[in-house]
mmCIF file of C-alpha atoms and ligand atoms in Angstrom:
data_model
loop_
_atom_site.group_PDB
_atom_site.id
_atom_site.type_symbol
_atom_site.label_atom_id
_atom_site.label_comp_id
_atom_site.label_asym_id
_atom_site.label_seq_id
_atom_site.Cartn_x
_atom_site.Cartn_y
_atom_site.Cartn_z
ATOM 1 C CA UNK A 1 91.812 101.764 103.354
ATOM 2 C CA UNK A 2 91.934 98.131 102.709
ATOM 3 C CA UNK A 3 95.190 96.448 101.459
ATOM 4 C CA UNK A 4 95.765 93.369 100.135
ATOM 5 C CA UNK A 5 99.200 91.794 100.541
ATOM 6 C CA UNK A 6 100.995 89.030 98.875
ATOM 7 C CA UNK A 7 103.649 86.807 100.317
ATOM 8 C CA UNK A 8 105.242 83.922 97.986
ATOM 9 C CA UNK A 9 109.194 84.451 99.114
ATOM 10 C CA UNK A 10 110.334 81.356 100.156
ATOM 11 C CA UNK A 11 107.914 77.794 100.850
ATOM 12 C CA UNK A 12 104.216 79.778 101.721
ATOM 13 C CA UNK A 13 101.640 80.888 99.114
ATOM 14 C CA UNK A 14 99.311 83.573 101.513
ATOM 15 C CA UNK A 15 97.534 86.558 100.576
ATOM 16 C CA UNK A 16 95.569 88.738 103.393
ATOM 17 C CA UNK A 17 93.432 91.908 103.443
ATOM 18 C CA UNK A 18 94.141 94.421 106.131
ATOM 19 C CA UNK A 19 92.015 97.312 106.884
ATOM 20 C CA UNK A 20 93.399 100.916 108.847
ATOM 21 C CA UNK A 21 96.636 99.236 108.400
ATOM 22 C CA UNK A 22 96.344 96.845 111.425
ATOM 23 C CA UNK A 23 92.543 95.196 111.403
ATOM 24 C CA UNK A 24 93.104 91.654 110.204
ATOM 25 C CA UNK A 25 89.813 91.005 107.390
ATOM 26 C CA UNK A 26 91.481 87.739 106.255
ATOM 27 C CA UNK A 27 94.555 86.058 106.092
ATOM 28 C CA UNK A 28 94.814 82.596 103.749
ATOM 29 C CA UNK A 29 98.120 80.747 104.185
ATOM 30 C CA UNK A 30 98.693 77.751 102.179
ATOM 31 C CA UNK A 31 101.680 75.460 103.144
ATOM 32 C CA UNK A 32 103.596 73.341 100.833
ATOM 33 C CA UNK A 33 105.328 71.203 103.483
ATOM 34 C CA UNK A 34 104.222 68.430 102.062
ATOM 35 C CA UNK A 35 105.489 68.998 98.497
ATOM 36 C CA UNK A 36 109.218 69.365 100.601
ATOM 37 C CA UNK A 37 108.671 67.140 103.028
ATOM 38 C CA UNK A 38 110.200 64.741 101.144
ATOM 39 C CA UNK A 39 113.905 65.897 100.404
ATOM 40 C CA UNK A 40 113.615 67.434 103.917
ATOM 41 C CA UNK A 41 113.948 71.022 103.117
ATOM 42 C CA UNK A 42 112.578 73.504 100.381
ATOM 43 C CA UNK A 43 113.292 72.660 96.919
ATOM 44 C CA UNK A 44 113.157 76.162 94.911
ATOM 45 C CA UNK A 45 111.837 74.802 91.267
ATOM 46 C CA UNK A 46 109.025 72.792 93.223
ATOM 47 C CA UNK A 47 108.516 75.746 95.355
ATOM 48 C CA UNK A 48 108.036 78.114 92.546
ATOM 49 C CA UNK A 49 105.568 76.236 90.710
ATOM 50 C CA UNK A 50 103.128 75.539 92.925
ATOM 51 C CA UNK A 51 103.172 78.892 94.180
ATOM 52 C CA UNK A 52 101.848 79.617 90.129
ATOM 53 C CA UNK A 53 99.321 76.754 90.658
ATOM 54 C CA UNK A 54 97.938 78.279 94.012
ATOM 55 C CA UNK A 55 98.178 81.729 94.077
ATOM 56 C CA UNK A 56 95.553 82.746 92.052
ATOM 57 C CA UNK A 57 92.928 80.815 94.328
ATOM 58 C CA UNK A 58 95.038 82.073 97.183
ATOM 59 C CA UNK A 59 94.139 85.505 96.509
ATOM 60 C CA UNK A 60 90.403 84.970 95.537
ATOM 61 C CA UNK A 61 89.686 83.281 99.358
ATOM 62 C CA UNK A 62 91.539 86.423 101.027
ATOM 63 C CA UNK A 63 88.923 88.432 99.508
ATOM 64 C CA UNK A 64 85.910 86.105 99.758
ATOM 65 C CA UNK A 65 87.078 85.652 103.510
ATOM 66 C CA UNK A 66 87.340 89.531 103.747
ATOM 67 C CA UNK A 67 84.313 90.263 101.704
ATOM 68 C CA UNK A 68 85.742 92.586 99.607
ATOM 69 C CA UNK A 69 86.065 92.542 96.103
ATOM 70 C CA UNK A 70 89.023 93.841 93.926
ATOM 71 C CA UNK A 71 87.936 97.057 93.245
ATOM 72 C CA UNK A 72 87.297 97.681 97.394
ATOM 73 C CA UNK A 73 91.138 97.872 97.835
ATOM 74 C CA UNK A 74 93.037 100.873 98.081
ATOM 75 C CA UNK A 75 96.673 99.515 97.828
ATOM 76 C CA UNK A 76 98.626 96.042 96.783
ATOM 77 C CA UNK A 77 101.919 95.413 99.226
ATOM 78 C CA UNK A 78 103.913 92.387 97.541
ATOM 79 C CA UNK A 79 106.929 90.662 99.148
ATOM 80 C CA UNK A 80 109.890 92.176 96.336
ATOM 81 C CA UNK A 81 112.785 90.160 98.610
ATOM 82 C CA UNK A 82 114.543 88.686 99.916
ATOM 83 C CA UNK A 83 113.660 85.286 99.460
ATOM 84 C CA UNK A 84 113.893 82.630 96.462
ATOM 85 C CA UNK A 85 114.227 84.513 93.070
ATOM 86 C CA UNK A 86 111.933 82.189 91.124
ATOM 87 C CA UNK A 87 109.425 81.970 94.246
ATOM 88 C CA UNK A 88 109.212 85.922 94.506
ATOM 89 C CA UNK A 89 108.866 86.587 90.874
ATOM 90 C CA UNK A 90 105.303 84.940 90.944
ATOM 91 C CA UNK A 91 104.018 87.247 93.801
ATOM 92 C CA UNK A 92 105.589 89.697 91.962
ATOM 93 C CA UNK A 93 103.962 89.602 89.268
ATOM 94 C CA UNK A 94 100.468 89.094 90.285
ATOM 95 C CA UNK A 95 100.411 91.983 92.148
ATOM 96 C CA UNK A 96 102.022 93.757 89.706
ATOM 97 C CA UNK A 97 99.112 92.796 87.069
ATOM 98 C CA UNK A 98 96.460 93.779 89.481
ATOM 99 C CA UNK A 99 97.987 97.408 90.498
ATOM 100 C CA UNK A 100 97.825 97.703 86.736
ATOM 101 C CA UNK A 101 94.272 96.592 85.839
ATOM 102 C CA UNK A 102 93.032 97.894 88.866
ATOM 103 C CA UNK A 103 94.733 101.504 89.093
ATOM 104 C CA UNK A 104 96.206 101.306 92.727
ATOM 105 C CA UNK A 105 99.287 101.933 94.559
ATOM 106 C CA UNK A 106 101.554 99.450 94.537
ATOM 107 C CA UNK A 107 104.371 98.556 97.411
ATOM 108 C CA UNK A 108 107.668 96.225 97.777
ATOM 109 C CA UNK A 109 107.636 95.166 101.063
ATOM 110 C CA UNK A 110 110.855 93.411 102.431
ATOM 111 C CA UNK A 111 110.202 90.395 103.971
ATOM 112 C CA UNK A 112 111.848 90.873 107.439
ATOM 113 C CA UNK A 113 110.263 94.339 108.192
ATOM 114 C CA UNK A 114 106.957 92.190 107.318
ATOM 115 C CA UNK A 115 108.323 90.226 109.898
ATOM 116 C CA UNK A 116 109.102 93.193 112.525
ATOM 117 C CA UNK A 117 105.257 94.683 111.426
ATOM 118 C CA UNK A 118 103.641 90.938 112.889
ATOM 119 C CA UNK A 119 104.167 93.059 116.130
ATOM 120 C CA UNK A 120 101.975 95.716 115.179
ATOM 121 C CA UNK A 121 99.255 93.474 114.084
ATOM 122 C CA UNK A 122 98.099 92.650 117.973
ATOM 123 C CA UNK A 123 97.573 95.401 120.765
ATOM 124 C CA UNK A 124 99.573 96.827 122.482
ATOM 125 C CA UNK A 125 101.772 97.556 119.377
ATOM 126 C CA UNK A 126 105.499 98.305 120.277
ATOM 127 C CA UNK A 127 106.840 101.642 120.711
ATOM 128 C CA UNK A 128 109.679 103.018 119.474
ATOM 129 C CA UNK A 129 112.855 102.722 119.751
ATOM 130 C CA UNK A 130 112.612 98.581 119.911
ATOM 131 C CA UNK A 131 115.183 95.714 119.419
ATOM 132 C CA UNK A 132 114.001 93.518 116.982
ATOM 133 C CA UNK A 133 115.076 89.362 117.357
ATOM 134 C CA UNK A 134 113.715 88.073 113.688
ATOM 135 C CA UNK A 135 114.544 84.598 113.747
ATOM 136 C CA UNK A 136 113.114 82.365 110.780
ATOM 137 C CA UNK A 137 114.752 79.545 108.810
ATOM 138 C CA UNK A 138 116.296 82.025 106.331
ATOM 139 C CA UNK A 139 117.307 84.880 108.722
ATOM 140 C CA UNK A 140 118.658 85.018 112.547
ATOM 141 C CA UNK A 141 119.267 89.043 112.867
ATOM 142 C CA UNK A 142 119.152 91.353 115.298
ATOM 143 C CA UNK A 143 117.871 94.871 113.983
ATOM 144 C CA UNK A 144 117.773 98.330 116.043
ATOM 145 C CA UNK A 145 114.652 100.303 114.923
ATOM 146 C CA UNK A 146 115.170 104.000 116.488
ATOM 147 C CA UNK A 147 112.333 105.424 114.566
ATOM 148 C CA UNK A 148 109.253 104.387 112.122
ATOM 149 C CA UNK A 149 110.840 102.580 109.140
ATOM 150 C CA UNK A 150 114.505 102.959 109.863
ATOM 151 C CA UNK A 151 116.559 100.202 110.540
ATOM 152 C CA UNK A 152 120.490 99.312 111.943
ATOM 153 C CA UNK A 153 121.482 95.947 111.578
ATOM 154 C CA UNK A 154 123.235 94.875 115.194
ATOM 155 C CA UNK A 155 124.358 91.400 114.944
ATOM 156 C CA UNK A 156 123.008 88.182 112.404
ATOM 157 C CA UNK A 157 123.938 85.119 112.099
ATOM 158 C CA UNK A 158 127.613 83.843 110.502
ATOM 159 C CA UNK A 159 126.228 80.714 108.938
ATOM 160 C CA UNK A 160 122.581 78.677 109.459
ATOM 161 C CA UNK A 161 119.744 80.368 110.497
ATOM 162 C CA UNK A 162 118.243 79.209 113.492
ATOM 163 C CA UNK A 163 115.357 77.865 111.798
ATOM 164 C CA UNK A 164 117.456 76.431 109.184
ATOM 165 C CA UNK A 165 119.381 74.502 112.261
ATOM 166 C CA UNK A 166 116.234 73.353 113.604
ATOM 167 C CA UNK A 167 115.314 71.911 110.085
ATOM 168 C CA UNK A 168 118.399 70.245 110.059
ATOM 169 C CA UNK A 169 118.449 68.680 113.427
ATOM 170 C CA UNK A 170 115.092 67.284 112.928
ATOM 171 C CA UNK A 171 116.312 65.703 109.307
ATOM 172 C CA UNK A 172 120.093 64.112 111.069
ATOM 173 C CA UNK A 173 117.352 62.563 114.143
ATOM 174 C CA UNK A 174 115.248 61.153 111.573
ATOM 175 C CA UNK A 175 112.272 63.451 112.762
ATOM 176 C CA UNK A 176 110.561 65.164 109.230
ATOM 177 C CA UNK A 177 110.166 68.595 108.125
ATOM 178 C CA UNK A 178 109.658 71.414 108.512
ATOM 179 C CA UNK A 179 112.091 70.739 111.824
ATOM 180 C CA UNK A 180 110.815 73.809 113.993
ATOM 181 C CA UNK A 181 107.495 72.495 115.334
ATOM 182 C CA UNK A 182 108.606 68.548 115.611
ATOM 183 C CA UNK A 183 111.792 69.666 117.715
ATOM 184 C CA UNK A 184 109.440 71.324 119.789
ATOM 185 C CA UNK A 185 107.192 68.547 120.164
ATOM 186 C CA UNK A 186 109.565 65.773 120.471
ATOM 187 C CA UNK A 187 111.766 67.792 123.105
ATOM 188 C CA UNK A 188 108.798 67.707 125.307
ATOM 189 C CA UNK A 189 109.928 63.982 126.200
ATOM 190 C CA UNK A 190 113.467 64.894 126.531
ATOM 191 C CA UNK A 191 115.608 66.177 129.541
ATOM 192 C CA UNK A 192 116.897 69.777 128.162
ATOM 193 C CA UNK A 193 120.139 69.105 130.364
ATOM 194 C CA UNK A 194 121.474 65.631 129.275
ATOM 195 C CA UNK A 195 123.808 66.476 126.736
ATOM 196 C CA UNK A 196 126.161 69.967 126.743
ATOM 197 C CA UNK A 197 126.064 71.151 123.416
ATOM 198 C CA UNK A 198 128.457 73.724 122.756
ATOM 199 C CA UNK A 199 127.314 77.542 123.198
ATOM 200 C CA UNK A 200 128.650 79.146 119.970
ATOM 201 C CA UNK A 201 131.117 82.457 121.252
ATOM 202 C CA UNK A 202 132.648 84.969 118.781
ATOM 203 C CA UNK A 203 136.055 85.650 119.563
ATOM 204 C CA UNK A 204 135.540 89.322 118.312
ATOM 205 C CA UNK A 205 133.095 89.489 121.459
ATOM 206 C CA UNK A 206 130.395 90.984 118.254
ATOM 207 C CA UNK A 207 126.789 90.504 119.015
ATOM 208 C CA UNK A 208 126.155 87.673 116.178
ATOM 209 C CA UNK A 209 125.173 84.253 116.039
ATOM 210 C CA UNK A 210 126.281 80.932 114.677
ATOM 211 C CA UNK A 211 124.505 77.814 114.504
ATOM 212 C CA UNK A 212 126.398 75.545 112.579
ATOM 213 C CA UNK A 213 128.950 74.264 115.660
ATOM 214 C CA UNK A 214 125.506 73.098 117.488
ATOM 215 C CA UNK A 215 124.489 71.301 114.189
ATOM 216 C CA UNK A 216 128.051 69.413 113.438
ATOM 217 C CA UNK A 217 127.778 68.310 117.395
ATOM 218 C CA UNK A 218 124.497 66.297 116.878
ATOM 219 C CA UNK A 219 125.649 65.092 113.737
ATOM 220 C CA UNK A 220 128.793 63.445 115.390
ATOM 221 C CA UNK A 221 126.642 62.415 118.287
ATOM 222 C CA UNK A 222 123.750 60.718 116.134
ATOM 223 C CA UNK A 223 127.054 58.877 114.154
ATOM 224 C CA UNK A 224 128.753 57.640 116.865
ATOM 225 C CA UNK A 225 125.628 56.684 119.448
ATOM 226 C CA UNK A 226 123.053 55.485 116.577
ATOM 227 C CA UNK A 227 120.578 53.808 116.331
ATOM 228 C CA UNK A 228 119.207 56.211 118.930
ATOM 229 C CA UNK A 229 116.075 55.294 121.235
ATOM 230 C CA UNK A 230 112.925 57.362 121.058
ATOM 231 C CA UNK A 231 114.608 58.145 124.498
ATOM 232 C CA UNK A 232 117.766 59.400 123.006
ATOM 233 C CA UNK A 233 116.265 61.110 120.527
ATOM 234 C CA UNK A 234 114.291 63.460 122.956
ATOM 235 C CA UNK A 235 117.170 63.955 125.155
ATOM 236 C CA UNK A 236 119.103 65.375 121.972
ATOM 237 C CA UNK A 237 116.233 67.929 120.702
ATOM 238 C CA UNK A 238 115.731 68.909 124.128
ATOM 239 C CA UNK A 239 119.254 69.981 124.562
ATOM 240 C CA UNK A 240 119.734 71.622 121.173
ATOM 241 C CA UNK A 241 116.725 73.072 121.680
ATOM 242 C CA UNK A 242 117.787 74.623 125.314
ATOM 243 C CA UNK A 243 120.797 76.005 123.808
ATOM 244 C CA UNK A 244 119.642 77.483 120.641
ATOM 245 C CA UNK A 245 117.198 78.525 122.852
ATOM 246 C CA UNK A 246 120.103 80.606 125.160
ATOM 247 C CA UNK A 247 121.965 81.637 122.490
ATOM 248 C CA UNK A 248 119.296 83.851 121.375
ATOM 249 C CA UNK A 249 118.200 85.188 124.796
ATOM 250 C CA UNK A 250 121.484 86.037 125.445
ATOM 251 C CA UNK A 251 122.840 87.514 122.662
ATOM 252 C CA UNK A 252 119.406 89.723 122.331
ATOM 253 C CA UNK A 253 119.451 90.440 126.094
ATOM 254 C CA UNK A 254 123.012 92.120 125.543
ATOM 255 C CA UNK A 255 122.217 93.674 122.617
ATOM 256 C CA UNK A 256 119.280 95.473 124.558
ATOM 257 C CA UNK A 257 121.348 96.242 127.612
ATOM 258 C CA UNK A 258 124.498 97.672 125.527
ATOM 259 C CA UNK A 259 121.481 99.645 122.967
ATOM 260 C CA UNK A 260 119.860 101.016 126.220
ATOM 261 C CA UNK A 261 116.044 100.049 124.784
ATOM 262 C CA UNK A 262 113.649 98.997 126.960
ATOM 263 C CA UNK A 263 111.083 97.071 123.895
ATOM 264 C CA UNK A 264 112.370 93.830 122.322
ATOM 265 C CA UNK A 265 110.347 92.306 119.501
ATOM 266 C CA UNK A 266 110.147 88.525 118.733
ATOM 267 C CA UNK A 267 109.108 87.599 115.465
ATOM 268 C CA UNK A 268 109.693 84.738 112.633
ATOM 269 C CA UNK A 269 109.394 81.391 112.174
ATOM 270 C CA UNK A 270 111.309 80.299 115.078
ATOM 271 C CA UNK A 271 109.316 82.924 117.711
ATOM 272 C CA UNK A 272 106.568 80.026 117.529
ATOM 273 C CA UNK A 273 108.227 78.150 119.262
ATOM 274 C CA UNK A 274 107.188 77.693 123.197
ATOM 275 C CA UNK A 275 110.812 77.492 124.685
ATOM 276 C CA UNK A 276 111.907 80.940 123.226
ATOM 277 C CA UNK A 277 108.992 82.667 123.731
ATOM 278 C CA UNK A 278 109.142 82.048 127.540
ATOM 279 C CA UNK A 279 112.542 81.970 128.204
ATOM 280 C CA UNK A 280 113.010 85.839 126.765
ATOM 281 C CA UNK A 281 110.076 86.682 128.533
ATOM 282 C CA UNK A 282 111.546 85.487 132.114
ATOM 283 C CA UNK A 283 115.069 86.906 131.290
ATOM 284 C CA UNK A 284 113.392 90.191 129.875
ATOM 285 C CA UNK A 285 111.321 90.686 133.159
ATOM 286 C CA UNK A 286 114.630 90.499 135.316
ATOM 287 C CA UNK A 287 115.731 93.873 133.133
ATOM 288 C CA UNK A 288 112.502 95.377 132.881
ATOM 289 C CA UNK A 289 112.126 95.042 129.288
ATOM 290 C CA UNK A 290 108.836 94.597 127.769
ATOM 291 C CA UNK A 291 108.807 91.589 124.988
ATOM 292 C CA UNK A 292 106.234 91.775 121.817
ATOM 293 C CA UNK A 293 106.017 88.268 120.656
ATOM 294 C CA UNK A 294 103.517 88.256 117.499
ATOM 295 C CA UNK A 295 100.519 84.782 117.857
ATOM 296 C CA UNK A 296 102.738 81.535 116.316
ATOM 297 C CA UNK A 297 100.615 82.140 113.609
ATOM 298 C CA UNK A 298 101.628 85.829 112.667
ATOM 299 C CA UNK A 299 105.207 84.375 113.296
ATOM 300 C CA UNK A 300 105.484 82.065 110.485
ATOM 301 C CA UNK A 301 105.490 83.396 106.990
ATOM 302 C CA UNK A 302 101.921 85.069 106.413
ATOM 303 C CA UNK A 303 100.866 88.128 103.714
ATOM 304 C CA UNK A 304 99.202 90.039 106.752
ATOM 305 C CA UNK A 305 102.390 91.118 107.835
ATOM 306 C CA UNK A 306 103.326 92.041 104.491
ATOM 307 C CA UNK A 307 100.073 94.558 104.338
ATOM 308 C CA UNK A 308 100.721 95.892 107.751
ATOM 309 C CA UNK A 309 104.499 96.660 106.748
ATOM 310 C CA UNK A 310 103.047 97.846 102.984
ATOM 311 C CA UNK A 311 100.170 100.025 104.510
ATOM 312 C CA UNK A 312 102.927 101.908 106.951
ATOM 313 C CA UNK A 313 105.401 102.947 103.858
ATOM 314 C CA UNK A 314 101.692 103.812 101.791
ATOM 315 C CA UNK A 315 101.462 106.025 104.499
ATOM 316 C CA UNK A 316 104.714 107.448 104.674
ATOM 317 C CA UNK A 317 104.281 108.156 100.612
ATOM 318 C CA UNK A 318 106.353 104.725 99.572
ATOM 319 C CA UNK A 319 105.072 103.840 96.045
ATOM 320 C CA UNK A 320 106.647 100.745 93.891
ATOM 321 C CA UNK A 321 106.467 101.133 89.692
ATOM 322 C CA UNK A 322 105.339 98.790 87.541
ATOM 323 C CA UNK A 323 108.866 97.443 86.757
ATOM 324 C CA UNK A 324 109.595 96.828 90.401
ATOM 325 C CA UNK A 325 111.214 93.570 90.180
ATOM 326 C CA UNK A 326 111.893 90.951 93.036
ATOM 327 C CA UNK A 327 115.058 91.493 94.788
ATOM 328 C CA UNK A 328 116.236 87.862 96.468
ATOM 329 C CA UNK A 329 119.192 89.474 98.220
ATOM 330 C CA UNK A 330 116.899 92.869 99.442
ATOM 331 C CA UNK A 331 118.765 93.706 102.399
ATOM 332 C CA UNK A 332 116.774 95.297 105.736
ATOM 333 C CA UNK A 333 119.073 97.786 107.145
HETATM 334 O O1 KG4 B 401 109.409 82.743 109.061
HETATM 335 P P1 KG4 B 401 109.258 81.394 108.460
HETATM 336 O O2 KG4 B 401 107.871 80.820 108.370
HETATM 337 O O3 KG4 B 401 109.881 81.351 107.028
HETATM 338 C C1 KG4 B 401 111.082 82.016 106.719
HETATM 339 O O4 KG4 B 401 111.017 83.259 106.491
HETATM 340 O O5 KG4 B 401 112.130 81.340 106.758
HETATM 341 O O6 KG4 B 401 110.190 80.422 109.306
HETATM 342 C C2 KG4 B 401 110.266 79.056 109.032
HETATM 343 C C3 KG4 B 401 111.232 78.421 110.018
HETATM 344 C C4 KG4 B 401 111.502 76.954 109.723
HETATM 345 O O7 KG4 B 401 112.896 76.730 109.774
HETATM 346 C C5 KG4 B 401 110.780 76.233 110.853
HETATM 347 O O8 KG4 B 401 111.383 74.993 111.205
HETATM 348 C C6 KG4 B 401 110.885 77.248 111.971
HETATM 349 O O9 KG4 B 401 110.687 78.493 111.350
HETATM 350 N N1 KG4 B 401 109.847 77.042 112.996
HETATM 351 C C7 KG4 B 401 110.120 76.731 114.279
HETATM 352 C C8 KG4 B 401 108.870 76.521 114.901
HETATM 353 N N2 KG4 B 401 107.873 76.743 113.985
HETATM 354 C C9 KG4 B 401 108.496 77.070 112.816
HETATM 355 N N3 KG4 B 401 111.294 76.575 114.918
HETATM 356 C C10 KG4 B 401 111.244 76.232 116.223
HETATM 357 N N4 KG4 B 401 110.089 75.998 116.897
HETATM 358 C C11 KG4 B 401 108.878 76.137 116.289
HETATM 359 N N5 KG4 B 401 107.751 75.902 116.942
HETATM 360 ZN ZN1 ZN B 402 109.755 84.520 106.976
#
């Protein structure tokens, strides 16, 4: 069965047709950095319209790239939350319209098990039971998935994501946006030990994260030491970097020790990024735990994930109404 999903939840208009629930047949992704770039994060009224200027077309390339027409697909999965109210509404109701006109099932998928389903999208997929690290520049959680579809929510974030941190970083060091991928860059020059940026610790010893200690530190140090050299600058992103970077290796590693599972998956915005990626993999290795870290480009928001997530709750007998409505607080667990 072929299934098209849509994805329009936060700053990415993408639409992808997935066939057997896992084959890839297309997958269009179309970016509005640029729109954002200048206010140096996501504005929600800009980032609702153009997701009603592009969406259409959006949808028509997933299927010319699939070759499949409308009435080839068997199912519509839709992102219904959480995400940006005004941005959801116009995925929403698109696939709303064509589960009408073109009589077939229609899902809600939530955005972070989209997220969690990236993993299923390459070979081998993860087994069950898994820990799930979704870290994006909306979310940092931590989610125990026991069984198909079921969800416990172990530890998130108290204040920024970690993507959201990133962002942030890159807009005090004067660096552009989206943050993730210049950080990243830019770090490569820098010495990941020169500066000690605090490691954030809950005093309740519970398994969540905070970002926003790391943040307020490069803030004070980019007031009190600038103008900063190109030199400086590195130094600074490849320290916050390192220990955003161990935060989340750490906190996950425990989590998976205390949880007793032996799969961790990766996935969101921030997974792309180089550092992460191999740093879990090295401390996973030391426990024997396998790590499923979806391609960068299954990471950041795309709809394929949203189709592989909608085709598994088809499956299981999930169907959405017609006056399914997006949810911008949809919680996972
Ligand atoms: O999952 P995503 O595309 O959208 C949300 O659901 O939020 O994640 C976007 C976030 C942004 O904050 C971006 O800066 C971050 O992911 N990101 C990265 C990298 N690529 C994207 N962060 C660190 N390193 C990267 N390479
Ligand atoms: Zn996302």
């Amino acid at each position: 069965m072929n299934v098209l999903g849509i994805e329009s939840s936060c700053d990415e208009t993408a639409a992808a047709v997935l066939a057997d629930g896992c084959r890839i047949l297309s997958s269009v992704v179309a970016s509005q950095d640029l729109v954002h770039a200048p206010y140096g994060g996501v504005v929600p009224e800009l980032a609702s319209r153009r997701h009603v200027e592009v969406i259409v077309p959006v949808v028509e390339s997933a299927l010319a790239d699939a070759g499949v027409k409308l009435g080839d697909l068997g199912a519509i999965a839709v992102t219904q939350g959480p995400g940006l109210v005004g941005s959801l509404l116009v995925g929403c109701s698109l696939a709303k319209s064509l589960a009408y006109v073109m009589r077939v099932p229609l899902v809600g998928v939530n955005h972070l098990e989209g997220h969690i389903f990236a993993a299923f999208l390459e070979p081998p997929p993860p087994e069950y039971p898994f820990l799930a690290l979704v870290v994006s520049g909306g979310h940092t959680a931590l989610y125990h998935a026991p069984a198909p579809l079921t969800y416990t929510l172990v530890g998130r974030t108290r204040d920024d994501a970690a993507g959201e941190a990133f962002d942030k970083v890159a807009k005090l060091l004067g660096l552009g946006y989206p943050g993730g991928p210049i950080i990243e860059r830019t770090a490569r020059h820098g010495d990941p030990g020169a500066i000690a940026f605090p490691l954030a610790q809950m005093t309740d010893q519970a398994p969540d994260f905070s970002f926003s200690g790391i943040k307020t530190a490069v803030s004070l140090r980019v007031n009190r030491h600038g103008p900063l050299s190109p030199g400086a600058v590195a130094d600074i992103a490849a320290s916050f970097q390192a220990t955003v970077v161990k935060m989340l290796v750490r906190k996950t590693m425990k989590a998976a020790s205390r949880l007793g599972v032996k799969r961790v998956v990766l996935t969101g915005g921030v997974a792309a990024n180089q550092a992460l990626r191999g740093a879990l993999a090295a401390e996973a290795a030391l426990h024997r735990i396998t790590v499923h870290v979806p391609s960068p480009r299954l990471c950041t928001d795309n709809a394929a994930m949203i189709a592989a997530a909608g085709a598994a709750r088809i499956a299981a007998g999930q169907r959405a109404p017609l006056t399914m409505n997006a949810l911008p607080d949809l919680a996972l667990a």
